[in-house]
Amino acid sequence: MASALLLENIHASGQQLLGRHQIDVATQSKALAGDALLAAVRDHDLLGIRSATHLGAEHFANAQRLLTVGCFCIGTSQVDLGAAAHAGIPVFNAPFSNTRSVAELVIGQTIMLMRRIPEKSRAAHQGQWQKTAKGSFEIRGKTMAVIGYGNIGAQVGILAEAMGMRVVFYDVRPRLSIGGAVPMHSLEDALAAADVVTLHVPATPQTRNLLNAKALAAMRPGSILLNASRGTVVDIDTLAAMLDSGHIAGAAIDVFPEEPRSNTDPFVTPLQGKPNVILTPHVGGSTEEAQENIGVEVATKLANFLETGATIGAVNLPQIQPNPLDSPARVLNIHYNRPGTLSHLNQALAEIGANIEAQQLQTEGDIGYVITDISLVPPAGWADTLMQHEAFIRSRVIVNS
């Protein structure tokens, strides 16, 4: 029986689905690091994580047993995807399951900031009655700039338009606008056009400090900023200074450059204690509905890879959706994309008298993945002998039961 370890309070829906596929599932509420994480990688076939567990090259170098990793979240920046690929380990995530949850939070926070609710709420808790319309605005008729017009950004734009906002967007990739959203030619143009700026970009070297001092200065005086994407995207110190100066009238920040590994660890940011600032602990996708959907989506991908070799949805390997297994056995081979590699595999099959009944091959960069259905079950240890070829990364046999 295959063994799975799910970390960081992954929703029970994931555990239940894997259990229905006869996978032995263990869970832990916290993220792992150090020797504990090395042991988890060494001792399990499947590993499920969220955003606080970080898997680097040193972990995949110690992953002879590990078959696949599931990121039960949108992002995969916490995983060294190249090292995983070169260890023959597909990484799966859930790019769509919490889209609505993040979008709803952004719209809700936009309304709260435009009405200056955070500081009014804080004052009321302290016994002060601040009943005034000064500085309090409706979002209807205002302009929102969506920076990063992917799945979440586009959904935010749809909801914003439904609330009566004008939407502009900027993305480094060409994107078709939805509804009345207007594409902008540059980041600076988008920032200067908006009363509200919301960020929905991945963590990459190109997006690190995307909103630096220059970009933050390009925002309209009195505008507000929301970041529910990645913590490295905003220069937090400069943002704090611009909130103090009043150039930026409010902010809602859900992600931070450094985040606690658990709920018991301390959290410190220069944004603490500032008026009209909403700080949330990376909960953009943390609704019961989203977490249940993520559990099902990622667990389904993990189980499908384990049982059929399917890599549809993998973020770091060529993607293949194989046909149902009607042959006695299926050989999965992840290899370096070099001339003659497939011929060597087929020769090895011929040497054991196996006829190839179906074969699917995809390549991506320097990695190839081939699924071969054959007419017999290979002898014990045969897949291990394939690894003597320098181009083979990982070979596995699935027997049709």
Short mmCIF file of C-alpha atoms in Angstrom, two decimals, residues 11-297:
data_model
loop_
_atom_site.label_atom_id
_atom_site.label_comp_id
_atom_site.label_asym_id
_atom_site.label_seq_id
_atom_site.Cartn_x
_atom_site.Cartn_y
_atom_site.Cartn_z
CA HIS A 11 -8.59 19.69 4.41
CA ALA A 12 -9.97 16.28 5.32
CA SER A 13 -11.44 15.96 1.81
CA GLY A 14 -7.93 15.23 0.50
CA GLN A 15 -7.29 12.55 3.09
CA GLN A 16 -10.65 10.94 2.45
CA LEU A 17 -10.18 10.81 -1.32
CA LEU A 18 -6.72 9.30 -1.05
CA GLY A 19 -8.04 6.76 1.45
CA ARG A 20 -10.69 5.66 -1.06
CA HIS A 21 -7.81 4.88 -3.43
CA GLN A 22 -6.28 2.52 -0.86
CA ILE A 23 -3.52 4.94 0.11
CA ASP A 24 -2.37 4.96 3.73
CA VAL A 25 -2.57 8.60 4.82
CA ALA A 26 -0.89 10.27 7.80
CA THR A 27 -1.40 13.94 8.68
CA GLN A 28 0.41 16.66 10.61
CA SER A 29 -0.94 20.10 11.45
CA LYS A 30 2.33 21.99 11.06
CA ALA A 31 4.87 22.59 8.33
CA LEU A 32 8.09 20.58 8.47
CA ALA A 33 11.69 21.64 8.00
CA GLY A 34 15.19 20.31 8.63
CA ASP A 35 15.68 16.64 9.46
CA ALA A 36 11.95 16.08 9.94
CA LEU A 37 11.23 17.14 6.36
CA LEU A 38 14.12 15.06 5.00
CA ALA A 39 12.66 12.05 6.80
CA ALA A 40 9.17 12.74 5.41
CA VAL A 41 10.52 12.88 1.89
CA ARG A 42 12.52 9.69 2.42
CA ASP A 43 9.73 7.64 3.99
CA HIS A 44 6.63 8.37 1.88
CA ASP A 45 5.37 7.86 -1.65
CA LEU A 46 3.21 10.99 -1.70
CA LEU A 47 3.74 14.30 0.11
CA GLY A 48 1.10 17.02 0.48
CA ILE A 49 2.05 20.54 1.54
CA ARG A 50 0.72 24.07 1.55
CA SER A 51 2.76 27.29 1.47
CA ALA A 52 4.86 27.01 4.65
CA THR A 53 6.77 23.81 3.82
CA HIS A 54 9.70 24.48 1.49
CA LEU A 55 11.15 21.71 -0.66
CA GLY A 56 14.59 22.34 -2.14
CA ALA A 57 17.14 20.43 -4.17
CA GLU A 58 18.51 18.78 -1.03
CA HIS A 59 15.13 17.15 -0.39
CA PHE A 60 14.72 15.76 -3.89
CA ALA A 61 18.25 14.38 -3.80
CA ASN A 62 17.03 12.24 -0.89
CA ALA A 63 13.76 11.20 -2.52
CA GLN A 64 14.31 7.72 -3.92
CA ARG A 65 10.90 6.57 -2.66
CA LEU A 66 8.89 9.76 -3.17
CA LEU A 67 6.76 9.58 -6.32
CA THR A 68 4.88 12.89 -6.35
CA VAL A 69 4.22 16.12 -4.43
CA GLY A 70 0.90 17.90 -4.07
CA CYS A 71 0.79 21.63 -3.30
CA PHE A 72 -2.67 22.05 -1.78
CA CYS A 73 -2.78 25.73 -2.79
CA ILE A 74 -2.40 27.88 -5.90
CA GLY A 75 1.30 28.66 -5.79
CA THR A 76 4.30 26.36 -6.16
CA SER A 77 7.08 28.84 -5.39
CA GLN A 78 7.82 26.93 -2.17
CA VAL A 79 9.07 23.99 -4.27
CA ASP A 80 12.23 23.78 -6.39
CA LEU A 81 10.36 22.62 -9.47
CA GLY A 82 13.48 22.03 -11.54
CA ALA A 83 15.05 19.81 -8.88
CA ALA A 84 11.78 17.88 -8.59
CA ALA A 85 11.63 17.37 -12.36
CA HIS A 86 15.20 16.13 -12.51
CA ALA A 87 14.35 13.67 -9.76
CA GLY A 88 11.37 12.43 -11.80
CA ILE A 89 8.82 13.78 -9.33
CA PRO A 90 5.76 15.60 -10.71
CA VAL A 91 4.37 18.48 -8.66
CA PHE A 92 0.63 19.19 -8.73
CA ASN A 93 -1.31 22.18 -7.44
CA ALA A 94 -4.83 23.66 -7.47
CA PRO A 95 -4.70 26.75 -9.68
CA PHE A 96 -8.46 27.39 -9.75
CA SER A 97 -10.10 26.03 -6.61
CA ASN A 98 -9.77 29.12 -4.40
CA THR A 99 -10.14 31.77 -7.11
CA ARG A 100 -13.53 32.90 -5.86
CA SER A 101 -12.41 33.03 -2.23
CA VAL A 102 -9.54 35.40 -3.00
CA ALA A 103 -11.67 37.55 -5.29
CA GLU A 104 -14.42 37.97 -2.70
CA LEU A 105 -11.88 38.99 -0.03
CA VAL A 106 -10.36 41.61 -2.33
CA ILE A 107 -13.75 43.16 -3.10
CA GLY A 108 -14.73 43.13 0.58
CA GLN A 109 -11.47 44.76 1.61
CA THR A 110 -11.82 47.37 -1.12
CA ILE A 111 -15.15 48.47 0.28
CA MET A 112 -13.81 48.51 3.85
CA LEU A 113 -10.78 50.62 2.92
CA MET A 114 -12.74 53.09 0.77
CA ARG A 115 -15.12 53.61 3.70
CA ARG A 116 -12.17 53.81 6.16
CA ILE A 117 -13.80 51.09 8.25
CA PRO A 118 -10.58 49.70 9.86
CA GLU A 119 -9.80 52.92 11.71
CA LYS A 120 -13.45 53.58 12.59
CA SER A 121 -13.74 50.06 13.99
CA ARG A 122 -10.55 50.44 16.00
CA ALA A 123 -11.79 53.76 17.41
CA ALA A 124 -15.16 52.25 18.36
CA HIS A 125 -13.40 49.43 20.19
CA GLN A 126 -11.52 52.11 22.13
CA GLY A 127 -14.75 53.94 23.05
CA GLN A 128 -14.48 56.70 20.41
CA TRP A 129 -17.45 57.66 18.22
CA GLN A 130 -16.21 58.75 14.75
CA LYS A 131 -19.44 59.31 12.85
CA THR A 132 -18.36 61.28 9.79
CA ALA A 133 -18.49 60.97 6.00
CA LYS A 134 -15.16 62.72 5.50
CA GLY A 135 -12.76 60.57 3.50
CA SER A 136 -15.37 57.84 3.06
CA PHE A 137 -16.28 56.89 -0.50
CA GLU A 138 -18.39 54.44 -2.48
CA ILE A 139 -16.56 52.12 -4.85
CA ARG A 140 -19.13 52.73 -7.58
CA GLY A 141 -17.61 54.93 -10.27
CA LYS A 142 -14.06 54.43 -9.04
CA THR A 143 -11.28 52.82 -11.10
CA MET A 144 -9.60 49.57 -10.10
CA ALA A 145 -6.27 48.52 -11.61
CA VAL A 146 -5.74 44.76 -11.63
CA ILE A 147 -2.04 43.95 -11.87
CA GLY A 148 -1.79 40.37 -13.11
CA TYR A 149 -4.88 39.48 -15.14
CA GLY A 150 -4.89 35.70 -14.70
CA ASN A 151 -7.58 33.52 -13.15
CA ILE A 152 -7.93 35.48 -9.92
CA GLY A 153 -7.26 38.92 -11.37
CA ALA A 154 -9.90 38.46 -14.06
CA GLN A 155 -12.43 37.24 -11.47
CA VAL A 156 -11.73 40.29 -9.30
CA GLY A 157 -12.34 42.48 -12.35
CA ILE A 158 -15.68 40.83 -13.05
CA LEU A 159 -16.88 41.35 -9.48
CA ALA A 160 -15.59 44.93 -9.43
CA GLU A 161 -17.48 45.77 -12.62
CA ALA A 162 -20.62 44.23 -11.16
CA MET A 163 -20.23 46.67 -8.26
CA GLY A 164 -20.06 49.61 -10.67
CA MET A 165 -16.29 50.08 -10.87
CA ARG A 166 -14.26 50.82 -13.98
CA VAL A 167 -11.54 48.19 -14.43
CA VAL A 168 -8.15 48.52 -16.10
CA PHE A 169 -5.48 45.86 -16.04
CA TYR A 170 -1.83 45.23 -16.76
CA ASP A 171 -0.15 41.89 -17.42
CA VAL A 172 3.21 40.97 -18.93
CA ARG A 173 1.41 38.44 -21.12
CA PRO A 174 -1.21 39.39 -23.71
CA ARG A 175 -4.64 38.81 -22.14
CA LEU A 176 -8.12 39.10 -23.57
CA SER A 177 -10.20 41.48 -21.50
CA ILE A 178 -13.43 40.27 -19.92
CA GLY A 179 -16.42 42.60 -19.84
CA GLY A 180 -15.36 46.21 -20.04
CA ALA A 181 -11.87 45.80 -18.60
CA VAL A 182 -9.30 47.93 -20.43
CA PRO A 183 -5.70 46.73 -20.94
CA MET A 184 -2.96 49.23 -20.11
CA HIS A 185 0.37 49.49 -21.92
CA SER A 186 2.55 49.70 -18.82
CA LEU A 187 2.50 49.15 -15.08
CA GLU A 188 2.95 52.87 -14.48
CA ASP A 189 -0.04 53.71 -16.68
CA ALA A 190 -2.22 51.25 -14.76
CA LEU A 191 -1.10 52.56 -11.36
CA ALA A 192 -1.64 56.20 -12.33
CA ALA A 193 -5.16 55.51 -13.63
CA ALA A 194 -6.54 53.84 -10.51
CA ASP A 195 -8.19 54.66 -7.23
CA VAL A 196 -7.68 51.04 -6.18
CA VAL A 197 -4.72 48.81 -7.10
CA THR A 198 -4.90 45.06 -6.53
CA LEU A 199 -2.01 42.66 -7.15
CA HIS A 200 -2.38 39.13 -8.53
CA VAL A 201 1.06 38.12 -9.80
CA PRO A 202 3.31 35.11 -9.05
CA ALA A 203 6.54 35.21 -7.08
CA THR A 204 9.34 35.39 -9.65
CA PRO A 205 12.63 37.29 -9.88
CA GLN A 206 10.82 39.71 -12.22
CA THR A 207 8.02 40.47 -9.74
CA ARG A 208 10.23 40.86 -6.68
CA ASN A 209 9.57 44.37 -5.33
CA LEU A 210 7.41 45.03 -8.39
CA LEU A 211 5.82 47.80 -6.35
CA ASN A 212 9.02 49.53 -5.31
CA ALA A 213 9.42 53.20 -4.36
CA LYS A 214 9.09 54.34 -7.98
CA ALA A 215 5.95 52.30 -8.63
CA LEU A 216 4.30 53.25 -5.34
CA ALA A 217 4.99 56.92 -6.09
CA ALA A 218 3.25 56.46 -9.46
CA MET A 219 -0.01 55.60 -7.70
CA ARG A 220 -2.62 58.32 -7.44
CA PRO A 221 -2.43 60.35 -4.23
CA GLY A 222 -5.09 59.00 -1.88
CA SER A 223 -5.43 55.63 -3.63
CA ILE A 224 -5.42 52.26 -1.89
CA LEU A 225 -3.37 49.10 -2.41
CA LEU A 226 -4.32 45.45 -1.94
CA ASN A 227 -1.92 42.52 -2.14
CA ALA A 228 -3.30 38.98 -1.96
CA SER A 229 -0.69 37.49 -4.30
CA ARG A 230 2.83 37.01 -2.96
CA GLY A 231 4.67 38.76 -0.15
CA THR A 232 7.80 39.56 -2.15
CA VAL A 233 5.91 41.73 -4.64
CA VAL A 234 5.68 44.89 -2.49
CA ASP A 235 8.44 46.93 -0.83
CA ILE A 236 6.85 46.88 2.62
CA ASP A 237 9.11 49.53 4.18
CA THR A 238 8.35 52.02 1.40
CA LEU A 239 4.66 51.22 1.59
CA ALA A 240 4.72 51.96 5.32
CA ALA A 241 6.36 55.33 4.67
CA MET A 242 3.81 56.24 2.00
CA LEU A 243 0.95 55.32 4.30
CA ASP A 244 2.46 57.61 6.93
CA SER A 245 2.76 60.45 4.42
CA GLY A 246 -0.80 59.98 3.20
CA HIS A 247 0.20 59.42 -0.42
CA ILE A 248 -1.46 56.00 -0.08
CA ALA A 249 -4.71 56.25 1.88
CA GLY A 250 -5.07 52.61 2.85
CA ALA A 251 -3.85 49.08 2.27
CA ALA A 252 -4.94 45.49 2.70
CA ILE A 253 -2.02 43.07 2.85
CA ASP A 254 -2.59 39.32 3.08
CA VAL A 255 0.92 38.10 2.20
CA PHE A 256 4.32 39.12 3.54
CA PRO A 257 8.01 38.68 2.64
CA GLU A 258 8.50 36.59 5.77
CA GLU A 259 5.61 34.69 7.33
CA PRO A 260 5.44 32.60 10.52
CA ARG A 261 5.61 28.84 10.01
CA SER A 262 2.81 28.22 12.50
CA ASN A 263 0.07 30.07 14.37
CA THR A 264 2.19 30.03 17.54
CA ASP A 265 5.15 31.89 16.02
CA PRO A 266 5.36 35.70 16.34
CA PHE A 267 4.49 38.00 13.45
CA VAL A 268 6.05 41.43 12.94
CA THR A 269 5.65 43.93 10.10
CA PRO A 270 6.22 47.70 9.73
CA LEU A 271 2.54 48.00 8.79
CA GLN A 272 1.25 47.10 12.25
CA GLY A 273 -0.70 49.79 14.10
CA LYS A 274 -1.30 52.02 11.08
CA PRO A 275 -4.79 53.46 10.46
CA ASN A 276 -6.86 52.21 7.51
CA VAL A 277 -4.65 49.16 7.07
CA ILE A 278 -6.04 45.61 7.03
CA LEU A 279 -3.52 42.89 7.84
CA THR A 280 -4.58 39.28 7.35
CA PRO A 281 -2.51 36.10 7.84
CA HIS A 282 -2.39 34.72 4.26
CA VAL A 283 -6.06 33.74 4.29
CA GLY A 284 -7.07 34.83 0.78
CA GLY A 285 -7.94 31.27 -0.17
CA SER A 286 -8.82 30.11 3.33
CA THR A 287 -12.53 29.42 3.17
CA GLU A 288 -14.11 26.09 3.97
CA GLU A 289 -15.38 25.82 0.40
CA ALA A 290 -12.01 26.56 -1.16
CA GLN A 291 -10.05 24.24 1.11
CA GLU A 292 -12.47 21.38 0.48
CA ASN A 293 -12.24 21.93 -3.28
CA ILE A 294 -8.44 22.13 -3.14
CA GLY A 295 -8.28 18.90 -1.13
CA VAL A 296 -10.32 17.06 -3.73
CA GLU A 297 -8.57 18.58 -6.76
#
